[in-house]
Coordinates of C-alpha atoms in Angstrom, one line a residue:
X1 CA -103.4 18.9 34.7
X2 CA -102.5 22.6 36.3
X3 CA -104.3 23.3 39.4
X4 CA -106.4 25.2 37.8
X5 CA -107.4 23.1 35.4
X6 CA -108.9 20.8 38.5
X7 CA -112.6 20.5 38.7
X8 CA -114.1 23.0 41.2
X9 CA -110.3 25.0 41.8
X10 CA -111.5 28.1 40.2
X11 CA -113.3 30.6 42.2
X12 CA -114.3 33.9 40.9
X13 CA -114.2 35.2 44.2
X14 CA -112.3 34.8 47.3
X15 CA -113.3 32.2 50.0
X16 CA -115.6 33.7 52.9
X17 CA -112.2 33.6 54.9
X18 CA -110.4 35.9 53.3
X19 CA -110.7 39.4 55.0
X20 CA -108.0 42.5 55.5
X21 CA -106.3 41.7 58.8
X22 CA -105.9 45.6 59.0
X23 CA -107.6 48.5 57.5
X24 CA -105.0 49.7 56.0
X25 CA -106.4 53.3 55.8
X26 CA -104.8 54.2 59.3
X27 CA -101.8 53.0 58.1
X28 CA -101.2 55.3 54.9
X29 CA -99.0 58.0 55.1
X30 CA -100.0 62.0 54.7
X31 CA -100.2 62.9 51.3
X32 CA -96.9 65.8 52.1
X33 CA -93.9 65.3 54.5
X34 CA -95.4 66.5 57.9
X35 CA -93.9 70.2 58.6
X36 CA -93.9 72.2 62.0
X37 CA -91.3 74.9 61.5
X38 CA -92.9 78.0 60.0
X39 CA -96.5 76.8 60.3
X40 CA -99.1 77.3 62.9
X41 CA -98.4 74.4 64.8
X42 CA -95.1 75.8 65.6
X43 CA -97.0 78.4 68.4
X44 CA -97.7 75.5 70.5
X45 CA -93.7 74.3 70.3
X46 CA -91.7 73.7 73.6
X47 CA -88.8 77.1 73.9
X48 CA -87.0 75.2 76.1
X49 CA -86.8 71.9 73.4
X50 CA -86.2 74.1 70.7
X51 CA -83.6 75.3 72.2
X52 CA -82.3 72.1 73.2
X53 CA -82.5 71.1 69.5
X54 CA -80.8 74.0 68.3
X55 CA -77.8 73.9 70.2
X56 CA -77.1 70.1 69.5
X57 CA -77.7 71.1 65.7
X58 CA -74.5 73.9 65.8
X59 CA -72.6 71.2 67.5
X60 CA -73.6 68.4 65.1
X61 CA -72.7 70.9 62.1
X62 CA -69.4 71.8 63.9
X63 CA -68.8 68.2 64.4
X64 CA -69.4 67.0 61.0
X65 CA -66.9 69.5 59.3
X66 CA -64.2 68.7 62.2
X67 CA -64.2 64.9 61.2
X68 CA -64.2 65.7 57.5
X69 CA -61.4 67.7 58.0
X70 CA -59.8 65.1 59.8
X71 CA -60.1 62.8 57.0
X72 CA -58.0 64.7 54.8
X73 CA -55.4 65.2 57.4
X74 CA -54.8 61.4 57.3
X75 CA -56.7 61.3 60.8
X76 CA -59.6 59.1 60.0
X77 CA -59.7 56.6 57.2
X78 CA -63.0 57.3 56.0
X79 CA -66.1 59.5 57.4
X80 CA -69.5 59.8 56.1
X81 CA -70.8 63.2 56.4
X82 CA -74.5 63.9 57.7
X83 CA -74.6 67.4 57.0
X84 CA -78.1 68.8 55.7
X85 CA -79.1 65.7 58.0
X86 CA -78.4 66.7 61.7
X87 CA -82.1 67.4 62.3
X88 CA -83.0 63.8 61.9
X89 CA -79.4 62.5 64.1
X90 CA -80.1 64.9 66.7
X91 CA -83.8 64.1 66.8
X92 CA -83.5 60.0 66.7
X93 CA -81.0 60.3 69.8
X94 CA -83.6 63.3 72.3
X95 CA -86.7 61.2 71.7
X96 CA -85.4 58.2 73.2
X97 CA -85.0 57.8 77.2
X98 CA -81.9 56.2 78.7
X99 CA -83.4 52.8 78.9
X100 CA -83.9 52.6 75.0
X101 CA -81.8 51.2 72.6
X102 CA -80.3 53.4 69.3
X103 CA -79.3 51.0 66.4
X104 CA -76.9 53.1 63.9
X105 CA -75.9 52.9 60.3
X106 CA -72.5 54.3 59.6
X107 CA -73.4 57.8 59.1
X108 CA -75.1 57.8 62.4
X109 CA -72.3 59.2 64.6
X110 CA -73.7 62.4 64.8
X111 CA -76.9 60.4 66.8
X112 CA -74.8 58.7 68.7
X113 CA -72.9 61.3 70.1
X114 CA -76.4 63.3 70.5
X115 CA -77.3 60.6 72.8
X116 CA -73.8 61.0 75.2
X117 CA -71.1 59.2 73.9
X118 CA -68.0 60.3 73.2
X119 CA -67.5 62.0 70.0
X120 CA -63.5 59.9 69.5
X121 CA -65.0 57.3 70.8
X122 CA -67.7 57.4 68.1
X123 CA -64.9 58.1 65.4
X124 CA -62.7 55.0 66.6
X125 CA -64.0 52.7 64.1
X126 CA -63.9 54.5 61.3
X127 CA -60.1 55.6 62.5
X128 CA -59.6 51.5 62.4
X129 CA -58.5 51.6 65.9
X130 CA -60.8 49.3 67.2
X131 CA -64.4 46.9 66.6
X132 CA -66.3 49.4 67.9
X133 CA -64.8 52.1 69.9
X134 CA -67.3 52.3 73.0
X135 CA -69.3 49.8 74.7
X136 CA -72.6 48.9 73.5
X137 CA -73.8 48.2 76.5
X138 CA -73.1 50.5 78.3
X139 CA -73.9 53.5 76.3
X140 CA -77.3 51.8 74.7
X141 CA -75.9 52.3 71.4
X142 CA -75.6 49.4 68.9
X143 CA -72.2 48.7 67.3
X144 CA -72.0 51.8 63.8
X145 CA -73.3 49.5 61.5
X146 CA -71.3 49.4 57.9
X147 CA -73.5 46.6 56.2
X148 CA -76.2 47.4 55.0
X149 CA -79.5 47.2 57.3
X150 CA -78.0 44.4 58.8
X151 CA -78.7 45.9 62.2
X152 CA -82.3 46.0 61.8
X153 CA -83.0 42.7 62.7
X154 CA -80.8 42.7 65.5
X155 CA -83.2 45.9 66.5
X156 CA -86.3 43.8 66.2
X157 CA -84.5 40.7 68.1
X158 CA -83.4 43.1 71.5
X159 CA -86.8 45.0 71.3
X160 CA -89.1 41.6 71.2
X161 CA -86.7 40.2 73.9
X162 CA -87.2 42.7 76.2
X163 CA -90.9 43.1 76.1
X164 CA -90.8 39.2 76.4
X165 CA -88.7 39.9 80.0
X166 CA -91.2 42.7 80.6
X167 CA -88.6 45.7 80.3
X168 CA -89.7 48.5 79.3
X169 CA -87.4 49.4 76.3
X170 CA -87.6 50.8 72.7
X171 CA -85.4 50.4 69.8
X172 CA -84.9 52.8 67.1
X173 CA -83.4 51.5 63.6
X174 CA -82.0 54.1 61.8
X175 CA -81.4 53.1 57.8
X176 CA -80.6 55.2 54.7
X177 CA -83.4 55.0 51.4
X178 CA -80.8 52.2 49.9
X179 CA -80.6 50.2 53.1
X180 CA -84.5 49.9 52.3
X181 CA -83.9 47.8 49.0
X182 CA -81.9 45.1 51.2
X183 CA -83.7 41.9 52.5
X184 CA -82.5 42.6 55.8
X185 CA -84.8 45.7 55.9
X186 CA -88.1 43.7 54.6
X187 CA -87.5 40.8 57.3
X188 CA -87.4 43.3 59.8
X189 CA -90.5 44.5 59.2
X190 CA -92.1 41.4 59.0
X191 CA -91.1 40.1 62.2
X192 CA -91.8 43.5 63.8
X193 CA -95.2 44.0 62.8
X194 CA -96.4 39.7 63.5
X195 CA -94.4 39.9 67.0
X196 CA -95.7 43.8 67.9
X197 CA -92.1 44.6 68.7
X198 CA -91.2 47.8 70.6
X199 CA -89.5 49.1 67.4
X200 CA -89.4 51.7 65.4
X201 CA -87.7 51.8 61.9
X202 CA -86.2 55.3 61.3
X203 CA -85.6 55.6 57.1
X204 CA -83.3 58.9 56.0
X205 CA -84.3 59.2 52.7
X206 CA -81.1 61.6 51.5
X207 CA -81.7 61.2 48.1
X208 CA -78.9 58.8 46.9
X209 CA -77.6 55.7 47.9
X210 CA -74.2 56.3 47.4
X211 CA -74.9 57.6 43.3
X212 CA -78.2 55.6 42.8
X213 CA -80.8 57.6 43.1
X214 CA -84.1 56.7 44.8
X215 CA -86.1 56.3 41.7
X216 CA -84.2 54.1 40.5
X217 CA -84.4 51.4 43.6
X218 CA -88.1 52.3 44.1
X219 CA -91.6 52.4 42.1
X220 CA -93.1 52.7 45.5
X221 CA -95.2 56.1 46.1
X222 CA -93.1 57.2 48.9
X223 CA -90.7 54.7 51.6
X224 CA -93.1 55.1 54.1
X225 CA -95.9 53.5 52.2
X226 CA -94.0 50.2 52.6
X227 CA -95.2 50.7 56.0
X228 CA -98.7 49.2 54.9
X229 CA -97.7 45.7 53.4
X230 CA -96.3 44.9 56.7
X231 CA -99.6 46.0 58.7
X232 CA -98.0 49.2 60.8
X233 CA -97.8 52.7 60.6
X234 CA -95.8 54.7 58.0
X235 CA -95.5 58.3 58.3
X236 CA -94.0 60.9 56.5
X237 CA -92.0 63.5 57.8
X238 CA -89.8 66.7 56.4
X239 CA -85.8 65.5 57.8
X240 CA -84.9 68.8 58.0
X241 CA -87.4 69.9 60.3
X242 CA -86.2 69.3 63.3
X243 CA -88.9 70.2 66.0
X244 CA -91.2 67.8 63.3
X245 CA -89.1 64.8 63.1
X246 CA -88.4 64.6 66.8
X247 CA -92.4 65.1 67.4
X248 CA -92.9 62.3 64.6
X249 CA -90.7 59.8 66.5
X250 CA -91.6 60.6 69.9
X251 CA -94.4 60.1 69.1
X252 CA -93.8 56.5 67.0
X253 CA -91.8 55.5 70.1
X254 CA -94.3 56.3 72.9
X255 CA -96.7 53.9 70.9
X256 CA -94.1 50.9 70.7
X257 CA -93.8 51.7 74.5
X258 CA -97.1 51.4 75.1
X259 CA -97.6 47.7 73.1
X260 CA -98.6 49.8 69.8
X261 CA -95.9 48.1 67.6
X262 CA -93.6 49.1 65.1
X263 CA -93.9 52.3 63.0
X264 CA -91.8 52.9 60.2
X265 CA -90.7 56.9 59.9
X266 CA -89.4 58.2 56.8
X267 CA -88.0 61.7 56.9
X268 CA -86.7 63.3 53.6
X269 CA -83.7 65.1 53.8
X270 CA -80.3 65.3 51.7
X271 CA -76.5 64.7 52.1
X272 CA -74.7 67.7 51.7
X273 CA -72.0 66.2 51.1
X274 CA -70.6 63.3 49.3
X275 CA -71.3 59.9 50.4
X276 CA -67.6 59.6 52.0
X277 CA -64.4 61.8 51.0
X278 CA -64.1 58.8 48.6
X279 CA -67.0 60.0 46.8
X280 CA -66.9 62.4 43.7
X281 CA -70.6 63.5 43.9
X282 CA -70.6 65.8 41.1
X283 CA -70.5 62.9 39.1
X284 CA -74.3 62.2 39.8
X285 CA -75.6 65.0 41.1
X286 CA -75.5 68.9 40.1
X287 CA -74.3 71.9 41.9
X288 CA -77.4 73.6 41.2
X289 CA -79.3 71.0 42.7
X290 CA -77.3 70.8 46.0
X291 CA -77.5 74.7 46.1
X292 CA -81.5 74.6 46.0
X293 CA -81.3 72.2 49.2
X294 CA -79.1 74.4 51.4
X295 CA -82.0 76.6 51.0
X296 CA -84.0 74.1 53.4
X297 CA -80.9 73.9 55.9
X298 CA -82.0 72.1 58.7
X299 CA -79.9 74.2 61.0
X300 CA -80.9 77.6 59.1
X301 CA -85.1 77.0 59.4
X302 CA -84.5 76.2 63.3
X303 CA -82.6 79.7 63.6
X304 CA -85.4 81.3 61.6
X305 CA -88.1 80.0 64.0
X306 CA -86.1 81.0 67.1
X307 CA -85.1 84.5 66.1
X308 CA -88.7 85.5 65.0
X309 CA -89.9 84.3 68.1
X310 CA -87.5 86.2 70.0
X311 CA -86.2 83.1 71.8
X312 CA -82.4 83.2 70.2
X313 CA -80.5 86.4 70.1
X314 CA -76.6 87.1 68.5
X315 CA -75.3 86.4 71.7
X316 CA -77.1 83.3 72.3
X317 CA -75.9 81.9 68.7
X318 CA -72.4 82.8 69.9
X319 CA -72.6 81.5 73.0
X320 CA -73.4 78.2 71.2
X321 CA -71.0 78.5 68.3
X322 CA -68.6 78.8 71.3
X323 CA -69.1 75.6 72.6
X324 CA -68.9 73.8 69.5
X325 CA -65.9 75.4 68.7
X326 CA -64.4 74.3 72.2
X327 CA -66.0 70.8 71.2
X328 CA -64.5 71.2 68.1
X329 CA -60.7 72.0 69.4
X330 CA -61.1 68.8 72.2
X331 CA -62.2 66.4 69.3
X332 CA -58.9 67.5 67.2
X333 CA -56.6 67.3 70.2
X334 CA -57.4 64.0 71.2
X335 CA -57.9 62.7 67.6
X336 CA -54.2 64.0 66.7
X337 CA -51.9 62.0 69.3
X338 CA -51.6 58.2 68.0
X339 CA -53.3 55.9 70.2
X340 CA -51.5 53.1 71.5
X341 CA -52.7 49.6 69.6
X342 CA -52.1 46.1 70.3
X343 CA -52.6 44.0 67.3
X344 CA -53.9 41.0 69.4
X345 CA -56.9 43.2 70.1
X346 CA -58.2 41.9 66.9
X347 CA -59.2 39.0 68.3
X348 CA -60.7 40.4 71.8
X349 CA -64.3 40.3 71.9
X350 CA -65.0 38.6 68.8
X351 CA -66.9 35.3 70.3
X352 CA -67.2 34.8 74.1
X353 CA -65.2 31.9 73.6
X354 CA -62.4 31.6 70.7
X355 CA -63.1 29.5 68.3
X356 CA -60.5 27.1 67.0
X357 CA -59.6 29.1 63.8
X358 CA -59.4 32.0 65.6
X359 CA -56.9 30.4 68.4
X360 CA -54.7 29.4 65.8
X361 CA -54.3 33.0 63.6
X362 CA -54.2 34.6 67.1
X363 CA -51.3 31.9 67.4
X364 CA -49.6 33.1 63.9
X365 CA -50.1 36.7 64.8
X366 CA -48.6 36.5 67.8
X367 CA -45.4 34.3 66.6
X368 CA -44.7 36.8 63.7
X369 CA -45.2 39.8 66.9
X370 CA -42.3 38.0 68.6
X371 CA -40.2 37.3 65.6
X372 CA -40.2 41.0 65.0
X373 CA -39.7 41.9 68.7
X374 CA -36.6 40.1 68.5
X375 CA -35.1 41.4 65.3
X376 CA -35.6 45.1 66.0
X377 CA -36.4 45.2 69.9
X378 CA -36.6 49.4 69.7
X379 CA -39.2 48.4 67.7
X380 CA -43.2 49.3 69.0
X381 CA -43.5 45.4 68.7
X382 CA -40.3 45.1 71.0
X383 CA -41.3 47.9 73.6
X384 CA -44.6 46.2 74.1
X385 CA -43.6 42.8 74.8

């Protein structure tokens, strides 16, 4: 006998007790991606943030072709591009304050060198120089995160521990569209909505995850809509609107500040570019199609707004063409002379305290070091023992 077979287990209707938890009207997302530039609502726009915005957009543009470049000069092992995306980088990294936290995916250099790090330090890892390349701690940056959404629950873990100590801190996830089809990502948001976390989940929706398109990981009506099954806010936001997406997540992280809870943010946008410069994107995608999307360049629309309200000239878009050009010229110098490694280093900072596998291949490693030291002392080996 099934349960339902069981005399009186059948119940046409729900018990009394079962209500909504939340009405999950608030928590829908608009209809359209939420625009700024070239509406109305752009009259009432900050110059001086625009400006802001714009000038870390033509060094985020800069930047991304310098470190593509570099990949093909052998430079950098790999480097996934965020061009057509910089509105969203730059955004995530001005609406937090210095307190907050920023956790990165892998194409998220440009936001964390929005936010003040170094851009060589930010290009470290991917040059296979080093775990990480900067201190997390330091910086408030989370380690560039290669797995997929792995570092969203580690975003929901430091934001519930600090409002647990009282500090007042906010972290912002930032995920691609196929980060979203990994567990990681739907645990996150559990967790985050039933603990109120000071978090907020920042989705890029580019289009592709890697050549899968997002139709074909999704039935849902938009990414943000997942928003309501976890009982917060989704919103919807154009990603190449810059003066919208950073008022979206200001706005999303002022209410995790103020005990609101988690808000998911999904801002649709596109890759330029391929996924890395091991990607053949023409295999997926069509030149026509990429062509129709530089027509919403993020950097372009900004320009537009600023130049019809007479608050960028020529010489003010030279003047910041300039400095990314000087940014541009620093990044290449330093990023051209061969850093100085020590293979130990692989097993610095690992654990706070060495496990005992890790003693003994630091033990092999450093045996095979000396053997070679010995046998060819000119040798970089030799000259560093």
């Amino acid at each position: 006998m099934t349960v339902l077979e069981q005399p009186g287990s059948y119940r046409p209707t729900p018990p009394p007790a079962w209500r909504p938890r939340t009405d999950p009207a608030p928590l829908l997302p608009d209809a359209e991606p939420y625009r700024v530039l070239g509406t109305e609502a752009a009259d009432g726009l900050d110059a001086g943030l625009l400006l802001r915005l714009y000038g870390h957009l033509v060094r985020g543009r800069r930047y991304n072709v310098q470190a593509t470049a570099l990949t093909r000069q052998g430079r950098l092992a790999v480097y996934p591009s965020s061009t057509g995306q910089e509105a969203c980088e730059v955004a995530a990294a001005l609406a937090l304050r210095e307190q907050d936290w920023l956790f990165p995916s892998y194409r998220d250099t440009l936001a964390a060198v929005a936010r003040g790090l170094d851009p060589v330090q930010a290009l470290t890892l991917l040059r296979g120089d080093w775990h990480t390349g900067y201190d997390p701690h330091e910086h408030r940056i989370a380690p560039l995160c290669t797995p997929l959404a792995t570092q969203l629950p580690h975003a929901v873990g430091l934001a519930h521990a600090a409002r647990l100590k009282g500090d007042d801190v906010v972290a912002l996830a930032m995920v691609g569209d196929g980060g979203t089809s990994e567990g990681d990502f739907h645990e996150a948001l559990n967790f985050a909505a039933v603990w109120r976390a000071p978090v907020v989940f920042f989705v890029q929706n580019n289009g592709f995850a890697i050549s899968v398109p997002l139709a074909k990981q999704t039935a849902a009506p938009s990414l943000a809509h997942k928003a309501v099954g976890y009982g917060m806010p989704g919103r919807l936001v154009d990603g190449n609107d810059a003066a919208a997406v950073h008022e979206v997540l200001t706005d999303a992280v002022r209410r995790a500040r103020e005990g609101g809870g988690p808000t998911l943010v999904e801002a649709v946008t596109y890759r330029m570019e391929a996924h890395t410069n091991a990607d053949d994107a023409t295999r997926y995608r069509s030149d026509a199609e990429v062509e129709t999307w530089r027509g919403h360049d993020p950097l372009a629309l900004l320009e537009q707004e600023l130049t019809a309200r007479k608050l960028l000239d020529e010489a003010g878009m030279a003047a910041e063409r300039e400095a990314a050009e000087r940014m541009a010229a620093d990044l290449r110098e330093r990023m051209n002379q061969d850093p100085v490694l020590d293979p130990m280093d692989l097993f610095t900072h690992v654990y706070a305290e060495q496990t005992t596998q890790l003693r003994e291949q630091a033990g092999l490693l450093r045996a095979e070091l000396d053997a070679a030291a010995e046998a060819a002392p000119d040798s970089p080996e030799g000259k560093q023992r």
